[in-house]
XYZ file of C-alpha atoms in Angstrom:
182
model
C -19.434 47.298 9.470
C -16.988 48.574 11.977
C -15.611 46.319 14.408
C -16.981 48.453 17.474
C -20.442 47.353 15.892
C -19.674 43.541 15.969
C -18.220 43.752 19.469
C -21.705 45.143 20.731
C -23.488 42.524 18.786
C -21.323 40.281 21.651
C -19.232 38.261 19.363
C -15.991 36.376 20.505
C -12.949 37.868 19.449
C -12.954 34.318 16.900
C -16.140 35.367 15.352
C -15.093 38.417 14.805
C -11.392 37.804 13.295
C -13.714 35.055 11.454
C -15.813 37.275 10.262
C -13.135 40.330 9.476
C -11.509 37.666 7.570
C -14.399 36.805 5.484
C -15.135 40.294 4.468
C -11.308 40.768 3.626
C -11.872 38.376 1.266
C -15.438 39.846 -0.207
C -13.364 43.186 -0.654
C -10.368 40.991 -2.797
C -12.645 39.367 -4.935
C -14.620 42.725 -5.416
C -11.504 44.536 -6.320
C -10.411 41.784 -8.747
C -13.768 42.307 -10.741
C -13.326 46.309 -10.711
C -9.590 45.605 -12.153
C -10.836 43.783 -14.855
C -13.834 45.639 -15.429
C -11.768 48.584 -15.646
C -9.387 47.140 -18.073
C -12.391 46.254 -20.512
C -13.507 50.037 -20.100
C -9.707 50.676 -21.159
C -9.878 48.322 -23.848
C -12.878 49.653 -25.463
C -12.267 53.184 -24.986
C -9.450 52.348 -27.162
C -11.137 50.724 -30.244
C -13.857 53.993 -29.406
C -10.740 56.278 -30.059
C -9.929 54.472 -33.487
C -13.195 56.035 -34.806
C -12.819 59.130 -33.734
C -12.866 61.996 -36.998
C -14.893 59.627 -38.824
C -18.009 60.932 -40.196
C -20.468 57.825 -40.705
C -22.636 60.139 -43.576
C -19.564 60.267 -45.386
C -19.040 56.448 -45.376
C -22.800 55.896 -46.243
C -22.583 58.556 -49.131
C -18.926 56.922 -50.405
C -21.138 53.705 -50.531
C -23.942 54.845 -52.208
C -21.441 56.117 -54.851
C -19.899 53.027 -54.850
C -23.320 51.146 -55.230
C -24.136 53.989 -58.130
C -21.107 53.293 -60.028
C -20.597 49.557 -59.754
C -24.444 49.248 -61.251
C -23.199 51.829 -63.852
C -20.311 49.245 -64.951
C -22.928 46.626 -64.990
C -25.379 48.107 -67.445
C -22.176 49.035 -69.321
C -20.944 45.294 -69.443
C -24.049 44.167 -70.367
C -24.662 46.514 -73.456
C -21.066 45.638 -74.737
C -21.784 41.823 -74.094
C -24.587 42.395 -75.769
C -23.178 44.506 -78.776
C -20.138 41.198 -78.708
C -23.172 39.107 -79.243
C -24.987 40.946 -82.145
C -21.144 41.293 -83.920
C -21.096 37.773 -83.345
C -24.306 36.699 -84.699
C -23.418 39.421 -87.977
C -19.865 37.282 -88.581
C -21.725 34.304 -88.152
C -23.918 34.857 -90.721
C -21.437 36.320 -93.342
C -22.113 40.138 -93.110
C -20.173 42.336 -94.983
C -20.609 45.407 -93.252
C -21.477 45.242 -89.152
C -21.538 48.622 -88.769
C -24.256 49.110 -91.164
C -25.968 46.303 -90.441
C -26.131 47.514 -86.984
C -27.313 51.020 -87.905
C -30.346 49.218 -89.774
C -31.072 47.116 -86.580
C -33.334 49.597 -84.784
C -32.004 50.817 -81.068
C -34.949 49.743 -79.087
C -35.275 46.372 -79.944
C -32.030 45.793 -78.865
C -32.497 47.486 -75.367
C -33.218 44.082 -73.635
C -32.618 41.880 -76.281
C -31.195 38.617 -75.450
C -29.499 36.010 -77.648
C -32.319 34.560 -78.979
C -33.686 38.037 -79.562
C -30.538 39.098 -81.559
C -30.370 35.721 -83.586
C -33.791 36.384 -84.701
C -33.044 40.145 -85.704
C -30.003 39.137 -87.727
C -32.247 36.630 -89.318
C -34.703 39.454 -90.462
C -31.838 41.171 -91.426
C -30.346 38.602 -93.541
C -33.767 38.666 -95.603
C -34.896 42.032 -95.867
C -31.065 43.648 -96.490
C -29.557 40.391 -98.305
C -26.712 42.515 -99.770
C -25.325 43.245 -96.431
C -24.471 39.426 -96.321
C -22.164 37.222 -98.450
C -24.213 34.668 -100.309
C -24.338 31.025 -98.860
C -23.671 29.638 -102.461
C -20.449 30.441 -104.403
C -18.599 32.167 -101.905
C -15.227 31.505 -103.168
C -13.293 29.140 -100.894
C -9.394 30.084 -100.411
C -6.844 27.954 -101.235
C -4.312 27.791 -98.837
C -1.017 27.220 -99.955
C 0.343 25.560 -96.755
C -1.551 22.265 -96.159
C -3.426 21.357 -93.243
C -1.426 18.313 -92.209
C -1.001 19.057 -88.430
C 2.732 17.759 -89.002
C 3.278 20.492 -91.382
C 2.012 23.469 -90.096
C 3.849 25.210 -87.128
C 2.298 27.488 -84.969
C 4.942 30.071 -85.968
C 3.724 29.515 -89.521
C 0.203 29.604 -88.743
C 0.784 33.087 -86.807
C 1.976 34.545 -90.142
C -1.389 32.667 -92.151
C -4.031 35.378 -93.395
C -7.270 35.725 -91.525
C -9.038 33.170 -94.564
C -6.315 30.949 -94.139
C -6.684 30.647 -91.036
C -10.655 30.497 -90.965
C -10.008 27.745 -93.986
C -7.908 25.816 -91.422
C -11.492 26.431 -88.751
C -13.629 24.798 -91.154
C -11.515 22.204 -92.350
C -10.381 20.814 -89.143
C -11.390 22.735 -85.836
C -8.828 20.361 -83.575
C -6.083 21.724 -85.620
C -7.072 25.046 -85.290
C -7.746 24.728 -81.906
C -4.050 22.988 -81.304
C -2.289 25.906 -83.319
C -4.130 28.524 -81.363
C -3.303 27.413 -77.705
């Protein structure tokens, strides 16, 4: 409002320094808000600019890939774990060849095979193709010429041991071996 309009409205001139006053302060608090709201607008428009050349299909296709590949690893992990395993379950049971073993253990039963799966396959295995397997009784034991006394063996001793001296040393006494090993 202009001040000709509040002086035909017959105000005093109080009223109307009263009331210039008053909107003099409206206009202050108004222009406080605009500043700030304008440095939000600034503040945005930067983080805005940050993004700028970025092509969101090519960050959604990147992650796809990434997704592709990381479940790629995953189904490669679990057919080595699961190759570990049958290796594992072949030693275990004495074999004396795992790679033929493995090539007699047929590919599709294997697929999603889990341990118990594999323990019963080597377990055919052991029965129909016995020769592939050492047999439980008279296996000849090694004889170890260092003793198994854990105060006479040293670990540097036990590093230069033989793979069946060293199993021997397992079997006999698995805290030793487990000692000597750490």
């Amino acid at each position: 409002m202009k001040q000709e309009d509040l002086k035909a409205l017959n105000l005093t001139e109080e009223q109307l320094k009263e009331i210039q006053r008053l909107n003099g302060l409206d206009i202050k608090n108004l222009q406080e808000q605009l500043a700030v709201k304008e440095a939000e607008i600034k503040d945005i428009e930067s983080k805005l600019a940050k993004f700028e050349g970025i092509d969101p299909e090519a960050i959604k296709a990147e992650a796809d890939q990434y997704k592709t590949d990381v479940a790629a690893k995953e189904a490669e992990i679990k057919q080595l774990q699961k190759a570990y395993a049958l290796d594992m379950e072949l030693i275990k049971k004495g074999c004396r060849n795992t790679k033929a073993a493995k090539a007699i253990i047929p590919a599709d039963k294997l697929e999603n095979a889990d341990e118990a799966t594999i323990h019963a396959l080597v377990e055919g295995l052991t029965e129909s193709d016995g020769y592939l397997f050492a047999a439980k009784e008279g296996v000849p034991q090694v004889a170890s010429s260092v003793s198994t006394k854990k105060e006479q063996i040293t670990k540097d001793e036990f590093r230069k041991m033989k793979y069946r001296e060293r199993l021997a040393i397992y079997k006999e006494d698995p805290e030793l071996y487990k000692s000597l090993t750490e």
